[in-house]
mmCIF file of C-alpha atoms in Angstrom:
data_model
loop_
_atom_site.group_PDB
_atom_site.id
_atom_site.type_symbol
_atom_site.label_atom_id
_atom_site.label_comp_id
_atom_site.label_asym_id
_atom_site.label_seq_id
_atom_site.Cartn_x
_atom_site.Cartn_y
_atom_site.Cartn_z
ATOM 1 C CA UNK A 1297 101.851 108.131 88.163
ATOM 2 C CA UNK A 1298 105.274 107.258 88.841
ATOM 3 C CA UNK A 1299 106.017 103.406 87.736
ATOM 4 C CA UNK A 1300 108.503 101.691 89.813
ATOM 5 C CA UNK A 1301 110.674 98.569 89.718
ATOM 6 C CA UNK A 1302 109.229 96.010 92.268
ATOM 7 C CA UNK A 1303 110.870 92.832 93.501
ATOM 8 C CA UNK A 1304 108.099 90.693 95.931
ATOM 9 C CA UNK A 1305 110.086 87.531 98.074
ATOM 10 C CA UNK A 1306 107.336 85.289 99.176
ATOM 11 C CA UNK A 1307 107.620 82.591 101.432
ATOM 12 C CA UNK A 1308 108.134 79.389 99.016
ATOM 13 C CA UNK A 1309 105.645 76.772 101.632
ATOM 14 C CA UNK A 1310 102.448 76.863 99.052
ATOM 15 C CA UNK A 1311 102.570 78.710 95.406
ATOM 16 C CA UNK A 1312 101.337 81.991 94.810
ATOM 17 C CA UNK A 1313 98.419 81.817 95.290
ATOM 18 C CA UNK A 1314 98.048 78.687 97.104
ATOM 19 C CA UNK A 1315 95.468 75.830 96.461
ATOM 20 C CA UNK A 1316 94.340 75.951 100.113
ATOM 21 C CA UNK A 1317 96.802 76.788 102.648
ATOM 22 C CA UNK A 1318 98.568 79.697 102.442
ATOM 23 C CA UNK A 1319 97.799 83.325 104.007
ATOM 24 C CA UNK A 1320 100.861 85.152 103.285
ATOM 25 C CA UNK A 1321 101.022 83.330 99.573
ATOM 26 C CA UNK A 1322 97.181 84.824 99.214
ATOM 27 C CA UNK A 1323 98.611 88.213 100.582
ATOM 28 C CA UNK A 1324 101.339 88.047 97.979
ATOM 29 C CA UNK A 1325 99.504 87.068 95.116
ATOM 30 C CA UNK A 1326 97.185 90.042 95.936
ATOM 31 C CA UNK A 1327 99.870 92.823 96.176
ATOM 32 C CA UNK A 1328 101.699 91.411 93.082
ATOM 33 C CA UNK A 1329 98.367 91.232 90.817
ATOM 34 C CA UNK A 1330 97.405 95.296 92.265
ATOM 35 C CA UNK A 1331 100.960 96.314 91.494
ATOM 36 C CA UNK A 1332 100.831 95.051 87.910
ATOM 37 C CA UNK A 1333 97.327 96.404 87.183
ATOM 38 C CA UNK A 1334 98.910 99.434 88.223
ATOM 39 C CA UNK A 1335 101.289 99.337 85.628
ATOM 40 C CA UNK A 1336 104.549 98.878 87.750
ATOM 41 C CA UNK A 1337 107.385 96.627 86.731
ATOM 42 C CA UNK A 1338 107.152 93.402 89.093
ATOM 43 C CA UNK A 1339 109.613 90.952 89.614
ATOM 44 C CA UNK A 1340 107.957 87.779 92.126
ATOM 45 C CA UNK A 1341 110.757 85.463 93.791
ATOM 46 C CA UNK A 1342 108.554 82.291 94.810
ATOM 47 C CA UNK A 1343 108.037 78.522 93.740
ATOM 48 C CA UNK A 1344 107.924 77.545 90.189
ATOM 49 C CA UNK A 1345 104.439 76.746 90.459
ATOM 50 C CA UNK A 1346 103.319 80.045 91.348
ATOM 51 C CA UNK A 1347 100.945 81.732 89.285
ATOM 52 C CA UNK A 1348 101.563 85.266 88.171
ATOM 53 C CA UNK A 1349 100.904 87.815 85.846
ATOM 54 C CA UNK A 1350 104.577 89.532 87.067
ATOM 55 C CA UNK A 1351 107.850 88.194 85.825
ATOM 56 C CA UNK A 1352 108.137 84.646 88.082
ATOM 57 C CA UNK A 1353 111.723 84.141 89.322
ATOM 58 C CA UNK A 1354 111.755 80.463 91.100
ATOM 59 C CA UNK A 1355 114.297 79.601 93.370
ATOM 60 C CA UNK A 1356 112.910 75.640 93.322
ATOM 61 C CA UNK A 1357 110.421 73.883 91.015
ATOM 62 C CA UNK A 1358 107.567 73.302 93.133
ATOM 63 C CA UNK A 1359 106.443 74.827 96.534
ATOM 64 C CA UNK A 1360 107.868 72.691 99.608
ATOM 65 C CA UNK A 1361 104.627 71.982 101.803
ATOM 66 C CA UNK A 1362 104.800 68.599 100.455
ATOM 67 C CA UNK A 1363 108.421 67.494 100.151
ATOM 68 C CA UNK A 1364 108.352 68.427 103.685
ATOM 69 C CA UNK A 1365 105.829 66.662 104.986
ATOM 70 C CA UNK A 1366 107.444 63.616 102.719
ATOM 71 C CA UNK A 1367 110.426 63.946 104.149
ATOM 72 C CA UNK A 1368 112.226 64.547 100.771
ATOM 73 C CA UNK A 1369 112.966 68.131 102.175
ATOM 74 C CA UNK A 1370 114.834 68.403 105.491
ATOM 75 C CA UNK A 1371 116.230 71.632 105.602
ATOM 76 C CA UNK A 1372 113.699 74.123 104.368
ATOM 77 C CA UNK A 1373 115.317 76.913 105.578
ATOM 78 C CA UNK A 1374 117.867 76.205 102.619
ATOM 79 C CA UNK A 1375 114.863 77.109 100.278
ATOM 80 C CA UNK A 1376 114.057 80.467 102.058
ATOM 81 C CA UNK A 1377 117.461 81.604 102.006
ATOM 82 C CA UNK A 1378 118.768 80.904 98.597
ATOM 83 C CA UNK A 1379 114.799 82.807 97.498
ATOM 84 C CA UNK A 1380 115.901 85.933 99.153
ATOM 85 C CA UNK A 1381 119.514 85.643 98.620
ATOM 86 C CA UNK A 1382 118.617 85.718 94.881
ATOM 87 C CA UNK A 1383 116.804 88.974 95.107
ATOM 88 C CA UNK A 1384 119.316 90.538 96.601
ATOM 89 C CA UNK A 1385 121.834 89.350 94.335
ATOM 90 C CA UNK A 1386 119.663 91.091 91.606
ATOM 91 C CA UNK A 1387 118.782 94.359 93.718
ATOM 92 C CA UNK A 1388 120.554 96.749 91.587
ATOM 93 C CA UNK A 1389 117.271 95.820 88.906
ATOM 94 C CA UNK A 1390 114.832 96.902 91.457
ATOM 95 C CA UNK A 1391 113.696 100.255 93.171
ATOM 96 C CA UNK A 1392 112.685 98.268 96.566
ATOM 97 C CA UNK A 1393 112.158 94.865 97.547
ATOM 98 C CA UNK A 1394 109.528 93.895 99.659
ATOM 99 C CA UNK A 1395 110.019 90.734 101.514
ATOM 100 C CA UNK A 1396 107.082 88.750 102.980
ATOM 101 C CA UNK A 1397 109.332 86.700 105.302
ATOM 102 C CA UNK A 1398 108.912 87.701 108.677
ATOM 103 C CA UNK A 1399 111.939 88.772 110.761
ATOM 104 C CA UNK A 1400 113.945 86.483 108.994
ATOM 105 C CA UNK A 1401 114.831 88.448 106.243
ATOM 106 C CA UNK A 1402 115.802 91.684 108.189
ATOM 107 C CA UNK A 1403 120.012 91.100 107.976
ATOM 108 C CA UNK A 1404 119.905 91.005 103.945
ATOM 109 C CA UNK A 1405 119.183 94.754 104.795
ATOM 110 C CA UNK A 1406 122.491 95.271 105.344
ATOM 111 C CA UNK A 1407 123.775 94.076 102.189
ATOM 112 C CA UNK A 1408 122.028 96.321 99.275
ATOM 113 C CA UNK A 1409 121.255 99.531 99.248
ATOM 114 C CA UNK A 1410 117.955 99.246 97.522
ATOM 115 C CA UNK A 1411 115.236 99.425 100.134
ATOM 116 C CA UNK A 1412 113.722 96.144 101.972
ATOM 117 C CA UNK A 1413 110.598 96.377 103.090
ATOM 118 C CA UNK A 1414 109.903 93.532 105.414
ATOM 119 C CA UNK A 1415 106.278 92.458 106.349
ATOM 120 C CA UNK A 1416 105.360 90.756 109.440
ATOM 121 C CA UNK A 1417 102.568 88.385 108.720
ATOM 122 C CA UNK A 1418 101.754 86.648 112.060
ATOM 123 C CA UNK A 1419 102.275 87.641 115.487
ATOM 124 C CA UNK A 1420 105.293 88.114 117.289
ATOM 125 C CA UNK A 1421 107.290 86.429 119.915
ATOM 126 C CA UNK A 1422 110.396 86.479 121.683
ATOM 127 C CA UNK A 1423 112.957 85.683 118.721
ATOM 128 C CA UNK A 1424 110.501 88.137 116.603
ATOM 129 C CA UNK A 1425 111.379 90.653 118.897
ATOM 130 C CA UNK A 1426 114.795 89.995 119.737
ATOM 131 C CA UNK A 1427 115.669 90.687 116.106
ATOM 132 C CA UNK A 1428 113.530 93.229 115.347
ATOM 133 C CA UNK A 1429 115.686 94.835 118.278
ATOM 134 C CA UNK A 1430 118.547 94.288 116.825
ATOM 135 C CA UNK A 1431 117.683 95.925 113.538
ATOM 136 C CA UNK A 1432 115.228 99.225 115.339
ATOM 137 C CA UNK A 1433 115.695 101.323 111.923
ATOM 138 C CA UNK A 1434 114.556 99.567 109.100
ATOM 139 C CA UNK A 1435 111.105 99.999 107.851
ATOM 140 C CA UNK A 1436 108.143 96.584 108.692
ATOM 141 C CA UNK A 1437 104.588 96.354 107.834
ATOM 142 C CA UNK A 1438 102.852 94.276 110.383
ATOM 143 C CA UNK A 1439 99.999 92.374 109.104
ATOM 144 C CA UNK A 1440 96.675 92.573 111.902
ATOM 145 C CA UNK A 1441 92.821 91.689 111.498
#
């Protein structure tokens, strides 16, 4: 079998895997861990207090469910971009990157030209769709029962 070189951007909310809360971070964790067993080279962009057996590359210390709800993080979206902005910065190391971000990681598409795959984790509304218009040909994996 073929081993590739995989970078995985999870949402940075809860840590990989998350205590309680946390689908997509579950989702994540699960998909990293099969990918290793597999023998493939996995790279996990995520909080610092994730929990991997991949190589852990942490755009903030800790996971930002509580900060936010603290109010010591107001602009969370800061988080989310500089996690995927850092694994595109470092896509030449990977064969694809698969983001777990939603929609909101479709435009970095446009700036490597290592694959994104972008997974879809909850269900879609009019902003979902409106970019997921604007961006028709690049390849999603939405997430059902």
């Amino acid at each position: 079998m073929e081993k590739f070189r995989i970078a995985q951007v999870a949402p940075v909310w809860a840590p990989v895997p998350p205590v309680t809360y946390g689908g997509t971070e579950r989702v994540v964790y699960h998909v990293v861990e099969e990918l290793v067993r597999r023998g493939h080279e996995v790279t996990l962009f995520a909080s610092g207090d994730s929990e991997t057996r991949a190589r852990l590359r942490a755009c903030c210390s800790t996971h930002l469910l509580d900060g936010v709800a603290s109010g010591e993080i107001t602009r969370p979206e800061y988080y989310l971009l500089s996690n995927v902005a850092r694994a595109i910065q470092d896509s030449g190391s990977f064969d694809i990157i698969h983001c777990h971000l939603g929609c909101f990681s479709l435009p970095f598409s446009r700036l490597t030209r290592t694959p994104l795959l972008h997974s879809l984790p909850s269900p879609l509304g009019g902003d979902d769709l409106w970019m997921l218009e604007r961006y028709p040909e690049l390849p999603v994996i939405a997430r059902s029962r």
